[in-house]
Every structure is written in structure tokens, then in C-alpha cells.
mmCIF file of C-alpha atoms in Angstrom:
data_model
loop_
_atom_site.group_PDB
_atom_site.id
_atom_site.type_symbol
_atom_site.label_atom_id
_atom_site.label_comp_id
_atom_site.label_asym_id
_atom_site.label_seq_id
_atom_site.Cartn_x
_atom_site.Cartn_y
_atom_site.Cartn_z
ATOM 1 C CA MET A 1 -1.574 -15.400 19.451
ATOM 2 C CA ASN A 2 2.047 -14.218 19.634
ATOM 3 C CA ASP A 3 4.036 -16.501 21.930
ATOM 4 C CA LYS A 4 7.317 -14.623 21.487
ATOM 5 C CA LYS A 5 8.440 -11.667 23.567
ATOM 6 C CA THR A 6 9.537 -8.289 22.263
ATOM 7 C CA THR A 7 13.274 -8.734 21.824
ATOM 8 C CA TYR A 8 15.664 -5.802 22.093
ATOM 9 C CA THR A 9 19.029 -6.336 20.384
ATOM 10 C CA GLY A 10 20.757 -3.732 22.557
ATOM 11 C CA ASP A 11 21.548 -1.529 19.558
ATOM 12 C CA ILE A 12 20.409 2.088 19.278
ATOM 13 C CA ILE A 13 19.898 3.728 15.848
ATOM 14 C CA GLN A 14 19.263 7.512 15.748
ATOM 15 C CA GLY A 15 18.428 7.276 19.436
ATOM 16 C CA ILE A 16 15.782 4.596 18.768
ATOM 17 C CA PRO A 17 16.013 1.067 20.253
ATOM 18 C CA VAL A 18 16.379 -1.826 17.820
ATOM 19 C CA ILE A 19 14.123 -4.891 18.100
ATOM 20 C CA ASN A 20 14.075 -8.113 16.098
ATOM 21 C CA ASN A 21 10.725 -9.345 17.406
ATOM 22 C CA LEU A 22 7.576 -7.513 18.500
ATOM 23 C CA ASN A 23 4.866 -8.632 20.899
ATOM 24 C CA ILE A 24 2.497 -5.726 21.466
ATOM 25 C CA ASN A 25 1.255 -7.276 24.704
ATOM 26 C CA ASP A 26 4.690 -6.642 26.245
ATOM 27 C CA LEU A 27 4.262 -2.894 25.843
ATOM 28 C CA GLU A 28 2.728 -0.537 28.383
ATOM 29 C CA GLN A 29 -0.677 0.913 27.629
ATOM 30 C CA ASN A 30 -1.356 4.623 27.039
ATOM 31 C CA LYS A 31 1.993 5.160 25.347
ATOM 32 C CA VAL A 32 3.533 5.596 21.881
ATOM 33 C CA TYR A 33 6.715 3.676 21.111
ATOM 34 C CA ARG A 34 9.352 4.155 18.438
ATOM 35 C CA PHE A 35 11.447 1.202 17.316
ATOM 36 C CA MET A 36 13.827 0.192 14.580
ATOM 37 C CA PHE A 37 12.941 -3.328 13.442
ATOM 38 C CA GLN A 38 15.916 -5.385 12.284
ATOM 39 C CA GLY A 39 15.371 -6.946 8.883
ATOM 40 C CA SER A 40 17.552 -9.008 6.576
ATOM 41 C CA ALA A 41 21.242 -8.300 6.068
ATOM 42 C CA MET A 42 22.949 -6.398 3.259
ATOM 43 C CA ASN A 43 25.842 -7.904 1.328
ATOM 44 C CA ILE A 44 28.225 -6.112 3.722
ATOM 45 C CA GLY A 45 26.697 -7.864 6.730
ATOM 46 C CA GLN A 46 24.820 -4.832 8.073
ATOM 47 C CA PRO A 47 21.073 -5.220 8.685
ATOM 48 C CA TRP A 48 18.348 -3.224 7.035
ATOM 49 C CA PHE A 49 16.243 -1.355 9.618
ATOM 50 C CA VAL A 50 12.520 -0.573 9.409
ATOM 51 C CA PRO A 51 11.189 2.446 11.389
ATOM 52 C CA LEU A 52 8.194 1.457 13.480
ATOM 53 C CA LEU A 53 5.578 3.312 15.554
ATOM 54 C CA VAL A 54 3.351 1.513 18.055
ATOM 55 C CA ALA A 55 0.518 3.302 19.870
ATOM 56 C CA ARG A 56 -0.919 1.413 22.829
ATOM 57 C CA GLY A 57 -4.263 2.746 23.965
ATOM 58 C CA ALA A 58 -5.277 3.313 27.561
ATOM 59 C CA LYS A 59 -7.973 0.674 27.080
ATOM 60 C CA ALA A 60 -7.660 -2.887 25.800
ATOM 61 C CA GLY A 61 -8.889 -3.642 22.305
ATOM 62 C CA LYS A 62 -8.041 -4.889 18.842
ATOM 63 C CA SER A 63 -4.960 -4.011 16.796
ATOM 64 C CA LEU A 64 -4.658 -2.263 13.434
ATOM 65 C CA LEU A 65 -1.565 -2.431 11.242
ATOM 66 C CA LEU A 66 -0.840 0.464 8.899
ATOM 67 C CA ASN A 67 1.924 -0.578 6.534
ATOM 68 C CA THR A 68 3.714 1.412 3.858
ATOM 69 C CA GLY A 69 6.950 1.519 1.917
ATOM 70 C CA ILE A 70 6.766 -1.944 0.348
ATOM 71 C CA HIS A 71 7.518 -0.165 -2.946
ATOM 72 C CA GLY A 72 10.226 2.457 -2.660
ATOM 73 C CA ASP A 73 8.831 5.132 -4.985
ATOM 74 C CA GLU A 74 5.389 5.231 -3.315
ATOM 75 C CA LEU A 75 5.505 7.879 -0.605
ATOM 76 C CA ASN A 76 2.021 9.234 0.189
ATOM 77 C CA GLY A 77 1.387 6.483 2.753
ATOM 78 C CA ILE A 78 4.378 7.548 4.844
ATOM 79 C CA LYS A 79 2.790 10.959 5.390
ATOM 80 C CA VAL A 80 -0.535 9.329 6.308
ATOM 81 C CA ILE A 81 1.072 7.343 9.134
ATOM 82 C CA GLN A 82 3.183 10.267 10.334
ATOM 83 C CA GLN A 83 0.155 12.564 10.530
ATOM 84 C CA LEU A 84 -2.089 9.978 12.189
ATOM 85 C CA PHE A 85 0.429 9.301 14.948
ATOM 86 C CA ALA A 86 1.172 13.005 15.417
ATOM 87 C CA GLN A 87 -2.520 13.549 16.216
ATOM 88 C CA LEU A 88 -3.179 10.397 18.289
ATOM 89 C CA ASP A 89 -4.326 10.680 21.887
ATOM 90 C CA THR A 90 -3.611 7.292 23.466
ATOM 91 C CA SER A 91 -5.766 8.162 26.474
ATOM 92 C CA GLN A 92 -8.757 8.027 24.108
ATOM 93 C CA LEU A 93 -7.584 4.939 22.209
ATOM 94 C CA ALA A 94 -8.796 1.382 22.810
ATOM 95 C CA GLY A 95 -6.377 -1.167 21.426
ATOM 96 C CA THR A 96 -3.177 -0.790 19.444
ATOM 97 C CA ILE A 97 -2.138 0.874 16.202
ATOM 98 C CA ILE A 98 1.083 -0.264 14.535
ATOM 99 C CA GLY A 99 2.629 2.014 11.920
ATOM 100 C CA VAL A 100 5.313 0.455 9.720
ATOM 101 C CA LEU A 101 7.274 3.058 7.787
ATOM 102 C CA GLN A 102 9.693 2.057 5.041
ATOM 103 C CA ALA A 103 8.806 -1.638 5.174
ATOM 104 C CA SER A 104 11.215 -2.239 2.288
ATOM 105 C CA PRO A 105 14.155 0.064 3.111
ATOM 106 C CA ASN A 106 16.247 -1.307 0.255
ATOM 107 C CA SER A 107 13.567 -0.109 -2.184
ATOM 108 C CA LEU A 108 13.270 3.291 -0.469
ATOM 109 C CA VAL A 109 17.026 3.867 -0.673
ATOM 110 C CA HIS A 110 16.904 3.237 -4.420
ATOM 111 C CA ILE A 111 13.548 5.054 -4.922
ATOM 112 C CA ASN A 112 12.514 1.945 -6.786
ATOM 113 C CA LYS A 113 9.470 -0.311 -6.901
ATOM 114 C CA ASN A 114 11.750 -3.317 -6.457
ATOM 115 C CA TRP A 115 14.170 -4.665 -3.861
ATOM 116 C CA LEU A 116 17.548 -4.626 -5.610
ATOM 117 C CA LEU A 117 19.797 -7.634 -5.106
ATOM 118 C CA SER A 118 23.575 -7.424 -5.460
ATOM 119 C CA THR A 119 24.211 -11.151 -5.870
ATOM 120 C CA ASP A 120 25.594 -12.459 -9.175
ATOM 121 C CA GLY A 121 25.839 -9.090 -10.871
ATOM 122 C CA GLY A 122 22.486 -7.781 -9.666
ATOM 123 C CA ASP A 123 18.838 -8.774 -9.833
ATOM 124 C CA PHE A 124 15.583 -7.561 -8.287
ATOM 125 C CA GLU A 125 12.424 -8.728 -6.534
ATOM 126 C CA ASN A 126 8.967 -7.172 -6.203
ATOM 127 C CA MET A 127 8.506 -7.351 -2.429
ATOM 128 C CA ASN A 128 4.742 -7.347 -2.836
ATOM 129 C CA ARG A 129 4.801 -10.790 -4.423
ATOM 130 C CA LEU A 130 6.993 -12.536 -1.814
ATOM 131 C CA PHE A 131 4.916 -12.842 1.370
ATOM 132 C CA PRO A 132 5.001 -14.634 3.726
ATOM 133 C CA GLY A 133 8.639 -14.897 2.640
ATOM 134 C CA LYS A 134 11.298 -17.586 2.958
ATOM 135 C CA GLU A 135 13.520 -18.122 5.974
ATOM 136 C CA ASN A 136 16.414 -19.254 3.771
ATOM 137 C CA GLY A 137 15.642 -17.328 0.599
ATOM 138 C CA ASN A 138 17.413 -14.353 -0.923
ATOM 139 C CA SER A 139 17.662 -11.094 1.043
ATOM 140 C CA ALA A 140 14.255 -9.854 -0.138
ATOM 141 C CA GLU A 141 12.552 -13.158 0.696
ATOM 142 C CA GLN A 142 14.258 -13.242 4.098
ATOM 143 C CA HIS A 143 13.157 -9.665 4.785
ATOM 144 C CA ALA A 144 9.555 -10.570 3.927
ATOM 145 C CA TYR A 145 9.832 -13.615 6.204
ATOM 146 C CA LEU A 146 11.061 -11.477 9.119
ATOM 147 C CA LEU A 147 8.331 -8.875 8.641
ATOM 148 C CA TRP A 148 5.649 -11.561 8.571
ATOM 149 C CA ASN A 149 6.914 -13.801 11.367
ATOM 150 C CA ASN A 150 8.649 -11.422 13.772
ATOM 151 C CA LEU A 151 6.723 -8.185 13.336
ATOM 152 C CA TRP A 152 3.210 -8.817 12.060
ATOM 153 C CA ARG A 153 2.093 -12.361 12.881
ATOM 154 C CA GLY A 154 0.190 -12.531 16.159
ATOM 155 C CA ASN A 155 0.032 -8.741 16.501
ATOM 156 C CA VAL A 156 -2.607 -7.770 13.932
ATOM 157 C CA ASP A 157 -6.424 -7.944 13.801
ATOM 158 C CA TYR A 158 -6.951 -5.562 10.855
ATOM 159 C CA MET A 159 -4.507 -4.423 8.175
ATOM 160 C CA ILE A 160 -4.238 -1.530 5.721
ATOM 161 C CA ASP A 161 -1.398 -1.507 3.184
ATOM 162 C CA LEU A 162 -0.705 1.958 1.785
ATOM 163 C CA HIS A 163 0.642 2.332 -1.751
ATOM 164 C CA SER A 164 0.493 4.667 -4.738
ATOM 165 C CA GLN A 165 0.911 4.070 -8.449
ATOM 166 C CA SER A 166 4.422 3.553 -9.775
ATOM 167 C CA THR A 167 6.693 6.235 -11.221
ATOM 168 C CA ASP A 168 5.293 7.832 -14.417
ATOM 169 C CA THR A 169 1.762 6.580 -13.702
ATOM 170 C CA GLU A 170 -1.015 7.798 -11.419
ATOM 171 C CA TYR A 171 -4.122 6.559 -9.616
ATOM 172 C CA PRO A 172 -6.897 8.543 -7.928
ATOM 173 C CA LEU A 173 -7.620 7.588 -4.306
ATOM 174 C CA PHE A 174 -8.312 3.940 -5.003
ATOM 175 C CA VAL A 175 -8.880 0.825 -2.877
ATOM 176 C CA PHE A 176 -8.325 -2.872 -3.571
ATOM 177 C CA ALA A 177 -10.534 -5.092 -1.380
ATOM 178 C CA ASP A 178 -11.547 -8.736 -1.476
ATOM 179 C CA TYR A 179 -15.318 -8.522 -0.985
ATOM 180 C CA ARG A 180 -15.472 -12.221 -0.129
ATOM 181 C CA ASN A 181 -14.237 -11.026 3.271
ATOM 182 C CA VAL A 182 -17.157 -9.042 4.701
ATOM 183 C CA LEU A 183 -14.994 -7.015 7.095
ATOM 184 C CA ALA A 184 -12.597 -6.104 4.288
ATOM 185 C CA GLN A 185 -15.561 -4.819 2.289
ATOM 186 C CA GLN A 186 -16.697 -2.739 5.264
ATOM 187 C CA MET A 187 -13.192 -1.313 5.675
ATOM 188 C CA ALA A 188 -12.974 -0.397 1.988
ATOM 189 C CA GLU A 189 -16.315 1.370 1.966
ATOM 190 C CA LEU A 190 -15.342 3.442 5.013
ATOM 191 C CA ILE A 191 -12.717 5.133 2.824
ATOM 192 C CA PRO A 192 -14.010 8.183 0.870
ATOM 193 C CA ALA A 193 -12.159 6.946 -2.196
ATOM 194 C CA ASP A 194 -12.730 7.825 -5.829
ATOM 195 C CA GLN A 195 -12.802 4.199 -6.950
ATOM 196 C CA ILE A 196 -12.809 0.720 -5.361
ATOM 197 C CA LYS A 197 -12.065 -2.607 -7.012
ATOM 198 C CA ASN A 198 -13.740 -5.706 -5.631
ATOM 199 C CA ASP A 199 -10.640 -7.804 -6.096
ATOM 200 C CA GLU A 200 -9.738 -11.383 -5.191
ATOM 201 C CA GLY A 201 -6.135 -10.362 -4.672
ATOM 202 C CA GLU A 202 -2.825 -11.736 -5.817
ATOM 203 C CA ILE A 203 -0.709 -14.401 -4.146
ATOM 204 C CA GLY A 204 2.307 -12.975 -2.345
ATOM 205 C CA THR A 205 0.933 -9.502 -1.693
ATOM 206 C CA VAL A 206 0.725 -8.147 1.833
ATOM 207 C CA GLU A 207 -3.067 -7.774 1.592
ATOM 208 C CA THR A 208 -3.773 -11.247 0.229
ATOM 209 C CA THR A 209 -1.420 -12.920 2.705
ATOM 210 C CA PHE A 210 -3.352 -11.401 5.603
ATOM 211 C CA ILE A 211 -6.681 -12.367 4.003
ATOM 212 C CA GLN A 212 -5.437 -15.946 3.598
ATOM 213 C CA HIS A 213 -4.700 -15.991 7.328
ATOM 214 C CA GLY A 214 -8.208 -14.798 8.212
ATOM 215 C CA ILE A 215 -7.288 -11.176 8.922
ATOM 216 C CA PRO A 216 -9.369 -8.455 7.199
ATOM 217 C CA ALA A 217 -7.097 -6.379 4.972
ATOM 218 C CA ILE A 218 -7.279 -3.777 2.203
ATOM 219 C CA THR A 219 -4.820 -1.941 -0.015
ATOM 220 C CA ILE A 220 -5.188 1.815 -0.482
ATOM 221 C CA GLU A 221 -3.544 3.383 -3.538
ATOM 222 C CA LEU A 222 -2.890 7.092 -3.096
ATOM 223 C CA GLY A 223 -2.275 8.928 -6.344
ATOM 224 C CA ALA A 224 1.177 9.209 -7.845
ATOM 225 C CA ALA A 225 4.689 8.128 -6.896
ATOM 226 C CA ARG A 226 7.505 10.216 -5.395
ATOM 227 C CA ILE A 227 5.351 13.080 -4.075
ATOM 228 C CA PHE A 228 3.009 13.979 -1.205
ATOM 229 C CA GLN A 229 -0.555 14.745 -2.372
ATOM 230 C CA SER A 230 -2.535 16.475 0.346
ATOM 231 C CA ASP A 231 -6.056 15.620 -0.835
ATOM 232 C CA TYR A 232 -5.370 11.882 -1.007
ATOM 233 C CA ILE A 233 -3.505 11.939 2.302
ATOM 234 C CA GLN A 234 -6.313 13.775 4.099
ATOM 235 C CA ARG A 235 -9.094 11.589 2.677
ATOM 236 C CA THR A 236 -7.151 8.471 3.632
ATOM 237 C CA LEU A 237 -6.837 9.808 7.173
ATOM 238 C CA ILE A 238 -10.608 10.374 7.239
ATOM 239 C CA GLY A 239 -11.122 6.777 6.136
ATOM 240 C CA ILE A 240 -8.712 5.342 8.702
ATOM 241 C CA ARG A 241 -10.431 7.317 11.460
ATOM 242 C CA ASN A 242 -13.754 5.932 10.219
ATOM 243 C CA ILE A 243 -12.320 2.413 10.543
ATOM 244 C CA LEU A 244 -11.050 3.188 14.044
ATOM 245 C CA ALA A 245 -14.551 4.346 14.981
ATOM 246 C CA LYS A 246 -16.349 1.419 13.334
ATOM 247 C CA PHE A 247 -14.204 -1.270 14.971
ATOM 248 C CA GLY A 248 -14.119 0.145 18.481
ATOM 249 C CA PHE A 249 -10.713 1.842 18.641
ATOM 250 C CA SER A 250 -12.214 5.286 19.209
ATOM 251 C CA ASN A 251 -15.436 7.087 20.028
ATOM 252 C CA ASN A 252 -15.185 9.327 16.966
ATOM 253 C CA GLN A 253 -18.062 9.758 14.564
ATOM 254 C CA ILE A 254 -17.939 8.193 11.114
ATOM 255 C CA THR A 255 -17.844 11.008 8.561
ATOM 256 C CA ASP A 256 -17.216 10.871 4.805
ATOM 257 C CA THR A 257 -17.369 7.362 3.321
ATOM 258 C CA ALA A 258 -17.550 5.705 -0.082
ATOM 259 C CA LEU A 259 -21.320 6.157 0.017
ATOM 260 C CA SER A 260 -21.223 9.895 0.680
ATOM 261 C CA ASN A 261 -18.397 10.331 -1.836
ATOM 262 C CA ASN A 262 -20.317 8.467 -4.570
ATOM 263 C CA THR A 263 -17.366 6.136 -5.026
ATOM 264 C CA PHE A 264 -17.329 4.054 -8.204
ATOM 265 C CA ILE A 265 -17.031 0.332 -7.398
ATOM 266 C CA GLY A 266 -15.950 -2.085 -10.115
ATOM 267 C CA ASN A 267 -15.033 -5.753 -10.273
ATOM 268 C CA GLN A 268 -12.805 -5.850 -13.358
ATOM 269 C CA MET A 269 -9.979 -3.765 -14.739
ATOM 270 C CA ILE A 270 -8.047 -3.818 -17.968
ATOM 271 C CA SER A 271 -4.800 -2.116 -18.915
ATOM 272 C CA ILE A 272 -4.065 -0.600 -22.310
ATOM 273 C CA ARG A 273 -0.300 -0.731 -22.805
ATOM 274 C CA ALA A 274 1.965 0.715 -25.444
ATOM 275 C CA LEU A 275 2.700 -1.643 -28.314
ATOM 276 C CA HIS A 276 5.438 0.581 -29.708
ATOM 277 C CA GLY A 277 8.002 3.016 -28.392
ATOM 278 C CA GLY A 278 7.286 6.707 -28.920
ATOM 279 C CA TYR A 279 5.975 9.993 -27.609
ATOM 280 C CA THR A 280 2.495 9.685 -26.139
ATOM 281 C CA GLU A 281 -0.535 11.956 -26.205
ATOM 282 C CA MET A 282 -3.159 11.061 -23.587
ATOM 283 C CA LEU A 283 -6.736 11.943 -24.529
ATOM 284 C CA VAL A 284 -8.492 11.000 -21.270
ATOM 285 C CA SER A 285 -8.098 11.818 -17.576
ATOM 286 C CA ILE A 286 -8.439 9.843 -14.349
ATOM 287 C CA GLY A 287 -12.081 9.414 -13.369
ATOM 288 C CA GLU A 288 -13.402 10.052 -16.865
ATOM 289 C CA ASP A 289 -16.133 7.771 -18.203
ATOM 290 C CA VAL A 290 -15.168 6.097 -21.476
ATOM 291 C CA ASN A 291 -17.138 4.210 -24.100
ATOM 292 C CA TYR A 292 -16.307 1.063 -26.011
ATOM 293 C CA ASP A 293 -13.841 1.707 -28.869
ATOM 294 C CA GLN A 294 -13.140 5.266 -27.725
ATOM 295 C CA LEU A 295 -9.779 6.728 -28.773
ATOM 296 C CA VAL A 296 -7.863 7.299 -25.524
ATOM 297 C CA ALA A 297 -4.232 7.780 -26.594
ATOM 298 C CA TYR A 298 -1.913 7.867 -29.565
ATOM 299 C CA GLN A 299 1.818 7.759 -30.108
ATOM 300 C CA ILE A 300 4.011 9.788 -32.420
ATOM 301 C CA ASN A 301 7.563 9.274 -33.578
ATOM 302 C CA GLN A 302 10.430 11.738 -33.257
ATOM 303 C CA PHE A 303 9.205 13.622 -36.347
ATOM 304 C CA GLY A 304 5.646 13.999 -35.060
ATOM 305 C CA ASP A 305 4.031 11.358 -37.252
ATOM 306 C CA ILE A 306 1.253 9.306 -35.648
ATOM 307 C CA ILE A 307 2.469 5.717 -35.405
ATOM 308 C CA ARG A 308 -0.182 4.108 -33.211
ATOM 309 C CA GLU A 309 -3.676 4.780 -31.873
ATOM 310 C CA TYR A 310 -5.200 3.140 -28.804
ATOM 311 C CA ARG A 311 -8.903 2.490 -28.248
ATOM 312 C CA THR A 312 -10.843 1.087 -25.323
ATOM 313 C CA PRO A 313 -11.856 -2.585 -25.443
ATOM 314 C CA THR A 314 -14.691 -1.871 -22.995
ATOM 315 C CA ALA A 315 -16.732 0.918 -21.476
ATOM 316 C CA GLY A 316 -15.871 1.951 -17.930
ATOM 317 C CA LYS A 317 -14.103 4.573 -15.854
ATOM 318 C CA VAL A 318 -10.476 5.641 -16.238
ATOM 319 C CA LEU A 319 -8.645 4.301 -13.192
ATOM 320 C CA SER A 320 -5.039 5.107 -14.040
ATOM 321 C CA VAL A 321 -3.002 6.839 -16.722
ATOM 322 C CA GLY A 322 0.615 7.023 -17.761
ATOM 323 C CA THR A 323 1.958 10.478 -16.947
ATOM 324 C CA SER A 324 5.203 10.394 -18.926
ATOM 325 C CA ALA A 325 5.212 11.796 -22.459
ATOM 326 C CA ILE A 326 7.466 8.947 -23.582
ATOM 327 C CA ARG A 327 6.546 5.299 -23.501
ATOM 328 C CA GLU A 328 8.265 2.155 -24.705
ATOM 329 C CA ALA A 329 6.440 -1.043 -25.574
ATOM 330 C CA GLY A 330 4.719 -2.445 -22.488
ATOM 331 C CA GLY A 331 4.344 0.888 -20.700
ATOM 332 C CA LEU A 332 0.938 1.650 -19.170
ATOM 333 C CA LEU A 333 -1.178 4.137 -21.076
ATOM 334 C CA VAL A 334 -4.673 3.758 -19.589
ATOM 335 C CA ARG A 335 -6.246 1.413 -17.040
ATOM 336 C CA ILE A 336 -10.021 1.103 -16.983
ATOM 337 C CA LEU A 337 -12.214 -0.086 -14.104
ATOM 338 C CA TYR A 338 -15.551 -1.585 -15.047
ATOM 339 C CA ASN A 339 -18.187 -4.105 -13.989
ATOM 340 C CA THR A 340 -19.235 -7.502 -15.275
ATOM 341 C CA PRO A 341 -22.047 -9.650 -13.850
ATOM 342 C CA ASN A 342 -20.945 -11.930 -11.018
#
């Protein structure tokens, strides 16, 4: 339950009212709202602002949070939210949909996975390891605290966090879901994804923080960074509409799902990373089945001599690959999704 009221600061940004607290129950039904949510402050004293869409249905119901922009080079999710809201008919909606665009505006500005700090010569934080944040932490921790406490907490019954792989790497349409939460499993399998990982999560992520607070949540990874990829965007929209139908937000029919898409579901993944710097030749593609000890990549030096070969430590399915032809030590080459007995 949210016991705070929606608080308007009185500021207007790009014609949009600024709020520093949201209570969806304050908002009229059968209407779509646009807000700028006030986050933590920059070193010059000016706040960061998070664009926010809120659709209130004509009928009462549950609430779904669609969040994106935690990592600043992951853009497909922004298009998902924009398209969903452009096509929403609130007269046919029961409940509320919250769309958070650019959740980490600092990261978006820098087109960077991390929130860049200017204190003491510069540092950085991965926003997706900081939740629920710290009231008196650094600017990234404070921003996470404000998102959790003033925007999300008390307003959300279901949550989907939209990501993609990082720059110079790529996923298919892929879902992380903690199958110990039955509703999270149902949500994941309503997405016509290529692959799903039954995953216990990681402390500090948006998804795991919601799960820890008893709110069903999944993370959807859409392809590659820095671009819009229509197939992944459209299939994610199909999955979200399936979730809206399943959980009573709409009267739509459930269409393509993980079952109909023959989605591969695994419970373990392993990353093969470069052990040396050099030019990289990838020998496998996303979605390809691989065998134990299969050669999947090699590196050459500046003269074209092979300096390192990389083989699979397990059989499975290729989940992610490095897309850059150059890799230094530690860079991702291949990630494999596979299954082990429970």
C-alpha cells in the first residue's frame, strides 16, 4: 500500500509536469499521464529527470510496471514501451500500466552501461546492482533509492525489466525468471522468447529486488545494444499483451508463447571469455547447439597468427556472442545456456 500522495514539484520540463512521488490511486481512471520523475542531483545541483508514462484503465485492477533504461546502451526496451502506450485503449484496460523510460538518465546520456560519478576524479556504478538503493549514498545509490521508494514501492503488482546485451555483445530474445516464484514463471513463459533461464537472480537487480518483496518480476533481454531490432520488439509486445490478458488487464486472447515458439529453457549458463587480447573469429551463432569440447572461437594477433583457441566446457545452446572483431582479456566470446538436474 502506498500511503504517500502524488507530489508535484511545480516545475515543468518540455511541457511535462515534474513529480517526486507517485501514487497511482491519485490519478483519474481512463486516462494516460506523462510525468517527469525527479531523481538524484547532479554535481551542479540540477536533478536528473526520468520520463514516465502512466495508463489508468477505465476499470479497477492490478498494476504492471514496465521499466527500461537501467543500462544506458540498451535501447530496444524504450521502443517497446513507446509502442505499447501508443496503441493502448484505456477504455478497454482494467488496472494500471506504468512505463518508466530512461530509468538511469545519467547512463543514457553517456550511452554507457554504468552510472558515471564525477566525485574524486570519476568513478562508476552498475545501477542494476544497487537496489533498493541508499538514502544517503552516492548519486547512483540515491537515484536507486528514489526510484524504489518514491516511484515503484506501493504502486506495482507485476514487473517487467527490459534490457538488451551490452555494447559489442548480443542476445536473442531471452528471459531471466526465478521459477521459485510461480507467477514469474508464468510471466516468462507467456513471452515467445528464443531462450529462458530459470534463474535465482542476483542481489541488487531490479528483478530480484521485486521478487524479494513478493512481487512477481522478470527480466527480458532484447538482442543487441544501441539499436532498435523490430523482431525482438514485436515479440516482446506480443508477450506483454499475453501477460495483460492472463492477469486480467485486458480481454485480449493469448497468442504466441514460449510453448508455441519452442523456446529453449535452461537452468545454467557459462561464459567463455577471452584470455588474451587479439582479433577474434567467432565460429558459432546465437541459438546454435554446441557439443562438449567444440571449437567456438579463436584469436589471432596483428600478423594473423592464431594465438588462442576456445572450446566449450559443456554441451548446450549458444545464448550470447561477442560481436566485436577485437577482444581484450576478459571480453565475452560465447555464453552457453544448458541444463543440469535440479
